[in-house]
Coordinates of C-alpha atoms and ligand atoms in Angstrom, one line a residue:
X592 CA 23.2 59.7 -59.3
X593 CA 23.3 57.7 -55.9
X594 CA 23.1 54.5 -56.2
X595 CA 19.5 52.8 -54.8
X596 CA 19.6 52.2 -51.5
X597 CA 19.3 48.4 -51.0
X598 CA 15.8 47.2 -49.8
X599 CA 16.0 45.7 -45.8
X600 CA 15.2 42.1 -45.7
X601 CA 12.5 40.5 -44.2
X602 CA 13.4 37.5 -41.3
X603 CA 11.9 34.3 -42.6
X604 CA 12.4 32.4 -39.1
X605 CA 11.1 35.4 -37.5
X606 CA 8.2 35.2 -39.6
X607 CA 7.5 31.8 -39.2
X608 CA 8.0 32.0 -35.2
X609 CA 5.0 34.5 -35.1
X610 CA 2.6 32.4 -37.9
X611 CA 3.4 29.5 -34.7
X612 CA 3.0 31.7 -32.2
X613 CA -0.1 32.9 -33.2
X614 CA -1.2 29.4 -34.2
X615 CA -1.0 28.2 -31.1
X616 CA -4.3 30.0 -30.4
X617 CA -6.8 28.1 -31.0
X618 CA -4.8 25.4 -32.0
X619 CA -6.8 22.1 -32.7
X620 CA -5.2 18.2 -32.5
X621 CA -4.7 17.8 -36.2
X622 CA -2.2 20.8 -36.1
X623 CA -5.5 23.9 -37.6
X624 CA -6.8 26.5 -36.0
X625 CA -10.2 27.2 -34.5
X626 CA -10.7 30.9 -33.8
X627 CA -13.9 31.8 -34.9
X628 CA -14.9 35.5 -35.4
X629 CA -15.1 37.1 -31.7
X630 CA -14.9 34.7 -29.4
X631 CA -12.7 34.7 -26.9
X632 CA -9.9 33.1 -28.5
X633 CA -10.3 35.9 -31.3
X634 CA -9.9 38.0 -28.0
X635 CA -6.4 36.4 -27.8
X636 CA -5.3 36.3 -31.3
X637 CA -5.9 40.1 -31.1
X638 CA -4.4 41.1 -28.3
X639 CA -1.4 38.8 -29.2
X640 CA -1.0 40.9 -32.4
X641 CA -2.2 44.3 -31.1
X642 CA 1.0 43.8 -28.3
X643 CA 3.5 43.0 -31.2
X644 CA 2.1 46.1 -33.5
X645 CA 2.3 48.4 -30.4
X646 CA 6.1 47.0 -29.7
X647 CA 6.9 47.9 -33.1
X648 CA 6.1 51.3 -32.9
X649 CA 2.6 51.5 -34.1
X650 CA -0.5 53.7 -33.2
X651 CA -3.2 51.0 -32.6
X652 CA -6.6 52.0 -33.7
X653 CA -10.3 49.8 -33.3
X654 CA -13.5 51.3 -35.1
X655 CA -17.2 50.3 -34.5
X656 CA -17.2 47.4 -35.9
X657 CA -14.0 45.9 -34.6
X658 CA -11.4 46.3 -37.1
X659 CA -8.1 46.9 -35.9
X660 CA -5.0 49.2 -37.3
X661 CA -2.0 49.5 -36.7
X662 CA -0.1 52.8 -37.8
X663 CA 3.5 53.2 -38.1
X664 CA 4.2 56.7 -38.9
X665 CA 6.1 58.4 -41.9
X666 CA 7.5 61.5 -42.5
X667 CA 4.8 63.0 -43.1
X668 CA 1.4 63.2 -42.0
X669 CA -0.7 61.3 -45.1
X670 CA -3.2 58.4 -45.9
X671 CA -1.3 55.7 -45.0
X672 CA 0.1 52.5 -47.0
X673 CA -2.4 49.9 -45.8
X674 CA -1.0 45.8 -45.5
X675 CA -3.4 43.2 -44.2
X676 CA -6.0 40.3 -43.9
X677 CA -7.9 38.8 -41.0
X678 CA -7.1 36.6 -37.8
X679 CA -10.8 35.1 -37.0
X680 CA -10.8 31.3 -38.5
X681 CA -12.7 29.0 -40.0
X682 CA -14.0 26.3 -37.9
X683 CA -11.3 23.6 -38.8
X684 CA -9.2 26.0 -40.3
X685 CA -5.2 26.2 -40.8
X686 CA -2.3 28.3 -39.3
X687 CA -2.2 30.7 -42.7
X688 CA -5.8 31.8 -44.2
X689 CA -5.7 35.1 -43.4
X690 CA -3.0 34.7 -40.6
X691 CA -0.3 35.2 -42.9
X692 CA -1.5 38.4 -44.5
X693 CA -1.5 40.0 -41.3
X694 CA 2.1 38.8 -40.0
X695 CA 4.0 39.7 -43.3
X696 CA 2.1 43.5 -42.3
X697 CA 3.9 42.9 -38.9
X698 CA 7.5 41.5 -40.1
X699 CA 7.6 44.3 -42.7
X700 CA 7.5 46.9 -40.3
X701 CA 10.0 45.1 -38.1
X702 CA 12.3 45.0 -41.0
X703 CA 11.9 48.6 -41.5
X704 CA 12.6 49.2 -38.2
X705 CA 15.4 47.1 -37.6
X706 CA 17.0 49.0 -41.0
X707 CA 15.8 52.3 -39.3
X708 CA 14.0 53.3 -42.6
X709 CA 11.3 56.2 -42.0
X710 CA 8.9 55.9 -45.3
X711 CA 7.5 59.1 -46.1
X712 CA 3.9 58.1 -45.8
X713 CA 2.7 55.9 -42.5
X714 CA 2.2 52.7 -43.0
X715 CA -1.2 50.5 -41.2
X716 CA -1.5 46.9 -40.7
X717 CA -5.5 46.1 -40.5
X718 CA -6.7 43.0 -38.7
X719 CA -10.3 43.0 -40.2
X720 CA -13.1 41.7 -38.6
X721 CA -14.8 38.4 -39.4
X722 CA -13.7 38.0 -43.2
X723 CA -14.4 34.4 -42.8
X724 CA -18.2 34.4 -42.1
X725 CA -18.4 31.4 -41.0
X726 CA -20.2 32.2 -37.2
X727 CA -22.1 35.3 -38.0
X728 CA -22.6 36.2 -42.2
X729 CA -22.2 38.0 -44.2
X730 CA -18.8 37.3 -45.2
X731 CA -15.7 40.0 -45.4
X732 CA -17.7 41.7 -42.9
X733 CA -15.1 44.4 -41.0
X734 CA -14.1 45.2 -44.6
X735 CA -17.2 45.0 -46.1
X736 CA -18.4 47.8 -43.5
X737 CA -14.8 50.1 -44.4
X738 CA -16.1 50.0 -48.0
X739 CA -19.6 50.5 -46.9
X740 CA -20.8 47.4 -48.5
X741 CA -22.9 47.0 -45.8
X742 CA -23.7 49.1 -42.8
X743 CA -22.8 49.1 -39.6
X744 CA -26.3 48.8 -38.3
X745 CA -27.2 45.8 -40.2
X746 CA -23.7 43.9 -39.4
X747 CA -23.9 44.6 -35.5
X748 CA -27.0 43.0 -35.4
X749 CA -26.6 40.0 -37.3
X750 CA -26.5 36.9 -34.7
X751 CA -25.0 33.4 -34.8
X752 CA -26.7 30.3 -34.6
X753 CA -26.7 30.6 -30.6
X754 CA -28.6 34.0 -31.3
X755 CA -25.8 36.1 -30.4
X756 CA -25.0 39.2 -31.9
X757 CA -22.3 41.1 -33.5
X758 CA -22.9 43.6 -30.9
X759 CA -22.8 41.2 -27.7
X760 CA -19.6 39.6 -28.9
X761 CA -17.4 42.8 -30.0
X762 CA -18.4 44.2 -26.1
X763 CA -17.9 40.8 -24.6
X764 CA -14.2 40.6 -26.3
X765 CA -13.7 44.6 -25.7
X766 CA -13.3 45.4 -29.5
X767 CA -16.0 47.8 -30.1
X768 CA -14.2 50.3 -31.0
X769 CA -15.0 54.4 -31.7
X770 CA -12.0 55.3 -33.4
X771 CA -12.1 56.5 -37.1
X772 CA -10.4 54.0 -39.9
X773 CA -8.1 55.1 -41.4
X774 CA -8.4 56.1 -45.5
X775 CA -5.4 54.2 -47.0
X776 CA -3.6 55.3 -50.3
X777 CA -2.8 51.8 -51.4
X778 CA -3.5 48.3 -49.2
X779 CA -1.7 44.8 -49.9
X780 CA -3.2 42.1 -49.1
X781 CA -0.6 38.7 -49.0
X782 CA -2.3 35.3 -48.8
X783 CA -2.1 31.8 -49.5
X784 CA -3.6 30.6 -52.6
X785 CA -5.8 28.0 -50.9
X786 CA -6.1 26.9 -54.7
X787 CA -3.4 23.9 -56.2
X788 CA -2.0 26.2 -59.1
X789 CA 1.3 28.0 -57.4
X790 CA 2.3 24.7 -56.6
X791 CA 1.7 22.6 -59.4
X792 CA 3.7 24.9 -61.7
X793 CA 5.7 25.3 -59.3
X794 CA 5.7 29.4 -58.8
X795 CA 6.5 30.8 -56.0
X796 CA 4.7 34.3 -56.5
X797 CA 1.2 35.0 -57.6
X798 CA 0.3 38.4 -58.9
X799 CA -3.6 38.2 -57.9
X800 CA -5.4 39.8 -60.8
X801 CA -8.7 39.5 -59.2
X802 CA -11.3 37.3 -57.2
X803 CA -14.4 35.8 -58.4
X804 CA -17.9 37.2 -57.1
X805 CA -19.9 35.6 -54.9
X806 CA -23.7 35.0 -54.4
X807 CA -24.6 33.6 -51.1
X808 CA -28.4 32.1 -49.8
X809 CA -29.6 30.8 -46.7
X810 CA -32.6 28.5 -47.4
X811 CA -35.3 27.3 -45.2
X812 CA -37.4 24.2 -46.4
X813 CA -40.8 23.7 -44.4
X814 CA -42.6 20.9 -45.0
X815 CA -43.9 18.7 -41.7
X816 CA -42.9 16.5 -39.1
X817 CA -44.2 13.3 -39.0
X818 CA -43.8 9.7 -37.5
X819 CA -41.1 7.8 -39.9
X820 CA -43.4 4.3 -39.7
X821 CA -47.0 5.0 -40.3
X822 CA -46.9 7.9 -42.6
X823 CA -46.9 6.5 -46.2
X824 CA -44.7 8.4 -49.0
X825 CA -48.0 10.4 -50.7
X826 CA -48.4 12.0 -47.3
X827 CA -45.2 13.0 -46.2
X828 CA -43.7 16.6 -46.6
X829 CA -40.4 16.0 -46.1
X830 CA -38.0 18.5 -46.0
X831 CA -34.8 16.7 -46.4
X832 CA -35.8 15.1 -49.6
X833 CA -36.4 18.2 -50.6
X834 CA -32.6 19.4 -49.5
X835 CA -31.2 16.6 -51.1
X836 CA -32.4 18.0 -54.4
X837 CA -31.6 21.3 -53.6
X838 CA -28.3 19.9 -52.9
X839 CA -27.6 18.0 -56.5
X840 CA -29.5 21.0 -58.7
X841 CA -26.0 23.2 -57.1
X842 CA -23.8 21.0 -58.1
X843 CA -24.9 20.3 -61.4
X844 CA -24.9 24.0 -62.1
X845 CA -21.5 24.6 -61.1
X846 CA -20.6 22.0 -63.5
X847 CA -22.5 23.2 -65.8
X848 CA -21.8 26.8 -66.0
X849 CA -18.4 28.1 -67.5
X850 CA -16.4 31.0 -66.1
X851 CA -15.0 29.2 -63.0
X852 CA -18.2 28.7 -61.8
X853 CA -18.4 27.0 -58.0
X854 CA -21.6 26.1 -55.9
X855 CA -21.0 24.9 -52.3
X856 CA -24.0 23.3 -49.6
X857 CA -21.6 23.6 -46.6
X858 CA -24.2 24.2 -43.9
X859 CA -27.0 21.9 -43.3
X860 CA -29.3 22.0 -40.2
X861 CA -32.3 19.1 -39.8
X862 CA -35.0 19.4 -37.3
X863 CA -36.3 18.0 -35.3
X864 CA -33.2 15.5 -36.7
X865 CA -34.4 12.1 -34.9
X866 CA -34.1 8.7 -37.0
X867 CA -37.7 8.2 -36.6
X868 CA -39.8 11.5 -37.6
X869 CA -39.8 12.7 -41.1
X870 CA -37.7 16.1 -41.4
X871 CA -40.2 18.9 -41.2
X872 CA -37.3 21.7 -41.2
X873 CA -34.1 21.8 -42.8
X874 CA -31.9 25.3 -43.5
X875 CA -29.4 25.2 -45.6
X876 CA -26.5 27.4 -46.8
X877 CA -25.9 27.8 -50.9
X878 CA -22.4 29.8 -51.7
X879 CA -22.5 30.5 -55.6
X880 CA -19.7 31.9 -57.3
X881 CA -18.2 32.7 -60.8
X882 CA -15.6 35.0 -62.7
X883 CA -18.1 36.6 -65.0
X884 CA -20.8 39.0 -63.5
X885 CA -23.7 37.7 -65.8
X886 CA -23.3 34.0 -65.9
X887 CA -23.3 33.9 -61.9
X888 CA -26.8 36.1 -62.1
X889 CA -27.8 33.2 -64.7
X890 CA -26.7 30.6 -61.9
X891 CA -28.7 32.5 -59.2
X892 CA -32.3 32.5 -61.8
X893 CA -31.4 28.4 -62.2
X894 CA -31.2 28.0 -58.8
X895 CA -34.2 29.6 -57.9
X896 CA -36.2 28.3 -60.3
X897 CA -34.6 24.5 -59.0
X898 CA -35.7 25.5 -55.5
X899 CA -39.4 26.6 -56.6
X900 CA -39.9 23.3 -58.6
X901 CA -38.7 20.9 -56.1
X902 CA -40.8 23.1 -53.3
X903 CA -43.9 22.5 -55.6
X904 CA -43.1 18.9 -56.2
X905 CA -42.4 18.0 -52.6
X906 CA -45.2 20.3 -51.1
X907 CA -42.8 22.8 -49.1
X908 CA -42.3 26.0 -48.3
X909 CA -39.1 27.8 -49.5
X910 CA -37.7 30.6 -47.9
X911 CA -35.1 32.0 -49.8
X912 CA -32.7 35.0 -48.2
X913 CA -29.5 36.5 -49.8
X914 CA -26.7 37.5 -47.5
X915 CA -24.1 38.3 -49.7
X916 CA -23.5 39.7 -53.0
X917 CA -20.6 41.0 -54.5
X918 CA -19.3 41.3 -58.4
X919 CA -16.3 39.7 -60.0
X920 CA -13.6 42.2 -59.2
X921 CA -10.7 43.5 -60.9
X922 CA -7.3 44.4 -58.8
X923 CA -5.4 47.5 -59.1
X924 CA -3.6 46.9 -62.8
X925 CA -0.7 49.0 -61.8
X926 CA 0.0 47.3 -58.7
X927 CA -0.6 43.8 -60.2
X928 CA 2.0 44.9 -62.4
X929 CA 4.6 45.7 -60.2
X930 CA 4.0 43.1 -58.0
X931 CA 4.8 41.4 -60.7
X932 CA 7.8 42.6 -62.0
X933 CA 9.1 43.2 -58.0
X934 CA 8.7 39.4 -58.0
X935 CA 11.1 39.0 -61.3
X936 CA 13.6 41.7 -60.2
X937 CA 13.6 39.0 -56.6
X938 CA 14.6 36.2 -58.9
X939 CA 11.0 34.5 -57.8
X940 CA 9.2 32.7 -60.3
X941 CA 5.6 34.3 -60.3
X942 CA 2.3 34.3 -62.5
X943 CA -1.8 35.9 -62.7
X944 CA -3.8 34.0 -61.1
X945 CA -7.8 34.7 -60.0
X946 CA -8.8 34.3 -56.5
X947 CA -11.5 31.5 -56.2
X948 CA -11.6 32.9 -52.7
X949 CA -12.9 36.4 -51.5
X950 CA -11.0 38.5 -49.5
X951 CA -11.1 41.7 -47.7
X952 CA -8.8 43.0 -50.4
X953 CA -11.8 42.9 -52.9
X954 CA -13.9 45.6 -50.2
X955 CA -10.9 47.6 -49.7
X956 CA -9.9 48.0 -53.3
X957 CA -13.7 50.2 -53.8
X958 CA -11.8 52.3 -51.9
X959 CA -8.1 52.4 -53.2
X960 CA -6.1 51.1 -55.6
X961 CA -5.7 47.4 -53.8
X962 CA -3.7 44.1 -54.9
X963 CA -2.6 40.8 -53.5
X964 CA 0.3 38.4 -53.4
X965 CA -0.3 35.1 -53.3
X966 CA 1.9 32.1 -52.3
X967 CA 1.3 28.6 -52.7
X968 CA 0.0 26.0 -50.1
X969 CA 0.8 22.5 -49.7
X970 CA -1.9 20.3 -51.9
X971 CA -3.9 23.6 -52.3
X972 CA -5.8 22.9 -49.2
X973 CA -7.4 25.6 -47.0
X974 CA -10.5 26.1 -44.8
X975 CA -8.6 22.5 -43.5
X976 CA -6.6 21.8 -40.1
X977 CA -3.6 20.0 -42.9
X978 CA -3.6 23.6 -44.4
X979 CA 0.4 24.0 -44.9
X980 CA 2.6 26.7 -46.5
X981 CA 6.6 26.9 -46.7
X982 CA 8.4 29.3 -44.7
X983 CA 10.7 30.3 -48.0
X984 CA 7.5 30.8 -49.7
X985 CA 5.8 32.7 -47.1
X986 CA 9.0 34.7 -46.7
X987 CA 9.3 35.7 -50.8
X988 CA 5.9 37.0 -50.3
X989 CA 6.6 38.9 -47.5
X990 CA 9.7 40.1 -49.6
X991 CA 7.8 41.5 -52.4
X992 CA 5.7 43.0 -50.1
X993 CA 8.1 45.0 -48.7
X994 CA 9.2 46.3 -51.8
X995 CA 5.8 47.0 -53.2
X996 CA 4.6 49.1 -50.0
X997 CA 8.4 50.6 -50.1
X998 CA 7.6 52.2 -53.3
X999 CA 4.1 53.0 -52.6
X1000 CA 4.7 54.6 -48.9
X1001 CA 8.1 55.9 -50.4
X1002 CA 11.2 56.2 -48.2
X1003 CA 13.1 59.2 -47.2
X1004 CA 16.9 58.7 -46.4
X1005 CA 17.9 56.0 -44.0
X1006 CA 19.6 57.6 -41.1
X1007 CA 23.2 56.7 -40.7
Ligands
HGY1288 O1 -15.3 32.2 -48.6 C1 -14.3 32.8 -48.9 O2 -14.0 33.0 -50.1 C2 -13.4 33.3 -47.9 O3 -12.6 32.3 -47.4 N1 -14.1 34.0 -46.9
MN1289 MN1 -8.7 34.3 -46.0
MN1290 MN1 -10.9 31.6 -45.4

């Protein structure tokens, strides 16, 4: 019985050169990023990554919608062993969301290729398109259209507040793409937590046993402009009172509701927003979210029946559009496992955990078995220019990584 052939080891410094490297693009004065889905400094991130991938060895691949793999062949000719995350930014967001999920794809397969290990399947690295949804929804977007959550119609024409499309900026970056995505036989998903409960217990590994689901509404309140000094209260429709209410009925439902319930007002836009007229237009953004499938439909029927109250009280108009849905989900349990135990058999402290966050790993995993690795970030902070990570912890991740997609791409003998 040979003995096992010891695993190659990933370069932290290397690692952590290409998070900087990267990071630089886009880079903002309180040390975030700002590379917003398809702009032109997505353009960059992109091609920066795309150049490495290619130097490594790998087949680069774009589909219609943008995503991008990057296949590193096996053996043998087989759905490969998929690793990734996204590159497009929030807009004062941090050097890791996302980031690092892709560069722990890239730094495995230069460890593999600086041990010379051929794995018997392929294995891709995806960069997928605007997971963040923060300039054009819905959210998870380049995933969400591999899993067919959505389609590809409906996503290229979505437009950002400029009126821009999906369509306009994939041709203006040169990332709409015809080739066909690849079908993957396992994808890995590293991030950071953006959550404070690696850290405060001190674990270095999370084994992600799923993320919560997410409702998401854009509102418009119409009530009607008028001048801020002669109008008395009785007459006035305004529309921003009618926000504000809006505003405290989420919060008091996510503290109301159990099941790690969460309800965000992160977008807020006033017109005609002068000092002196009375709001007769506001939209609003609602992002509702829960571990449990039936209590966040319960937090979507309070919500609306909030909205149609205050609407009635306040004499507005309420128009109410959904723009994302997707259930609680549930990881791969076998992979959750073994990231698990991979993380032991490291000597790295590691737990479950539930992702507050969505990521494309929850679209990918309809179709194959997906998991994630977590590792912690500094303060739990995220979608924040302070967002921080440490290279050791980034590096265990990338580690266990390794050995996870090692044993799901399988290796065939190392040439000597
Ligand atoms: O909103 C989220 O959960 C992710 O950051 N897109
Ligand atoms: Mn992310
Ligand atoms: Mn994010």
């Amino acid at each position: 019985m040979t003995a096992p052939q010891p695993s190659p080891r990933i370069n932290p410094d290397r690692l952590w050169q290409s998070l900087m490297d990267l990071a630089a693009i886009g880079a903002t004065e309180l040390g975030g990023v700002r590379r917003l889905a398809l702009t032109d400094l997505d353009r960059q991130g992109r091609d920066l990554v795309r150049a490495w991938l290619h130097h490594a060895g790998c087949r680069i691949l774009v589909d219609a919608i943008g995503n991008l793999f990057a296949i590193r062949p096996g053996a043998r000719e087989a759905d490969p062993v998929g690793i990734g995350s996204h590159i497009d930014t929030q807009p004062s967001g941090g050097k890791f969301d996302g980031n690092y999920g892709v560069l722990a794809g890239l730094e495995v397969i230069r460890a593999l290729n600086d041990a010379a290990i051929t794995t018997d399947r392929p294995i891709a690295v995806a960069v997928w398109t605007n997971e963040e949804g923060s300039r054009f929804t819905p959210v998870m977007m380049g995933s969400g259209v591999y899993a067919g959550a959505f389609s590809l119609e409906h996503c290229l024409a979505r437009t950002d507040l400029e009126g821009v499309s999906v369509a306009q900026a994939l041709a203006q970056i040169g990332y709409a793409g015809s080739d066909t995505a690849p079908r993957f036989a396992a994808f890995f998903e590293p991030h950071i937590e953006q959550g404070p409960i690696l850290e405060a217990e001190h674990i270095t590994i999370g084994a992600v046993e799923g993320a919560l689901g997410q409702r998401w509404f854009d509102l418009e309140l119409v009530g009607q402009d008028a001048h801020a000094g002669p109008t008395p209260l009785a007459m006035r429709r305004d529309a921003l009172v009618g926000a504000a209410q809006v505003i405290t009925q989420v919060r008091r439902i996510a503290a109301q509701y159990p099941h790690n319930a969460r309800g965000t007002v992160g977008q807020l836009l006033v017109s005609p927003n002068s000092r002196n007229v009375i709001p007769g237009r506001v939209r609003l953004t609602i992002d509702l979210r829960n571990a449990q499938a039936d209590t966040l439909a319960a937090m979507v029927d309070d919500i609306r029946a909030c909205i149609s109250r205050i609407a009635a009280d306040e004499r507005l108009e309420a128009h109410l559009t959904e723009v994302v849905h997707f259930e609680p989900c549930h990881f791969d349990p076998h992979w959750v496992s073994r990231i698990e135990a991979l993380a032991r058999a490291a000597g790295q402290s590691v737990r479950r955990i539930a992702s507050g966050a969505g990521h494309d790993a929850v679209y990918v995993g309809k179709t194959c078995p997906a998991a994630m690795i977590f590792v912690p970030c500094e303060g739990g902070i995220s979608h924040n220019e302070i967002e921080n990570a440490e290279p050791g912890h980034l590096a265990a991740g990338a580690q266990v990584l390794l050995e996870a997609v090692l044993e799901a791409a399988g290796r065939t003998a190392t040439p000597h």
